[in-house]
Amino acid sequence: MSTVDDIKQALQTLNPTQIEIEDDSAKHAGHAGNTGGGHYNLWIVSNAFEGLSLLQRHRLVFSEVDDLMQSKIHALSIRAKTPGEVSQS
């Protein structure tokens, strides 16, 4: 299973209505401070974010992928929205 698949699986607990993950690792290969793990951009839409601040949403996502952050993820950029926020745009 790929890291993208691992991330998607870990985030299923949030019951996402949309989830997209871009593997951006190739652009960051070998930069200082990267001791392993890839760089990923996450777009996730879930009712779980309703009433949460941006910081709380990020903390929720990071709590779900914590094990992966220890080994497979070096950096994760997060865009977390509710279905209502997506329909307004």
XYZ file of C-alpha atoms in Angstrom:
89
model
C 0.000 0.000 0.000
C 1.306 3.469 -0.872
C 1.635 6.290 1.634
C -1.216 8.107 -0.133
C -3.397 5.032 0.449
C -2.243 4.876 4.079
C -3.221 8.528 4.601
C -6.635 8.003 3.002
C -7.239 4.955 5.160
C -6.219 6.768 8.362
C -8.598 9.637 7.569
C -11.641 7.411 6.973
C -12.518 7.863 10.662
C -13.502 11.440 9.731
C -15.998 10.145 7.128
C -14.757 12.484 4.388
C -17.124 13.350 1.549
C -14.117 14.372 -0.551
C -10.453 13.582 -0.159
C -7.577 14.317 -2.508
C -3.902 13.818 -1.763
C -1.063 15.048 -3.933
C 2.371 13.515 -3.445
C 4.733 16.471 -3.720
C 7.802 14.566 -2.490
C 9.843 14.795 -5.695
C 10.012 18.604 -5.403
C 11.537 18.330 -1.922
C 13.903 15.377 -2.227
C 17.123 15.832 -0.293
C 16.363 19.182 1.322
C 17.917 19.970 4.670
C 16.064 18.547 7.635
C 14.241 15.784 5.797
C 15.312 12.580 7.494
C 12.718 10.505 5.654
C 9.093 10.607 4.681
C 7.350 12.436 1.909
C 5.644 15.762 1.341
C 1.897 15.687 0.750
C -0.893 18.164 0.017
C -4.272 17.177 1.443
C -7.739 18.418 0.461
C -10.397 16.967 2.750
C -14.080 17.760 3.172
C -15.894 16.382 6.210
C -18.753 17.194 8.558
C -16.271 16.439 11.366
C -14.858 19.954 10.869
C -18.177 21.673 11.590
C -17.726 24.321 14.294
C -13.954 23.828 14.506
C -11.350 26.539 13.994
C -8.621 26.076 11.389
C -6.169 25.067 14.119
C -8.622 22.540 15.589
C -9.201 21.042 12.125
C -5.474 20.628 11.566
C -5.023 19.077 15.001
C -7.836 16.626 14.243
C -6.234 15.587 10.949
C -2.796 15.266 12.538
C -4.231 13.129 15.349
C -5.539 10.683 12.744
C -2.248 10.424 10.818
C 0.057 10.594 13.835
C 1.598 7.144 13.279
C 2.378 8.060 9.665
C 3.964 11.350 10.748
C 6.516 9.305 12.690
C 7.741 7.476 9.592
C 6.103 8.050 6.202
C 5.189 11.761 6.250
C 7.711 14.565 6.598
C 5.338 17.401 5.685
C 1.567 17.617 5.280
C -0.201 20.675 3.894
C -3.884 20.594 4.876
C -6.967 22.237 3.403
C -9.886 21.065 5.566
C -13.421 22.228 4.801
C -16.990 21.357 5.699
C -19.428 20.396 2.929
C -21.239 23.697 3.529
C -18.062 25.708 2.988
C -17.412 23.889 -0.285
C -20.931 24.488 -1.603
C -20.595 28.237 -0.875
C -17.546 28.628 -3.117
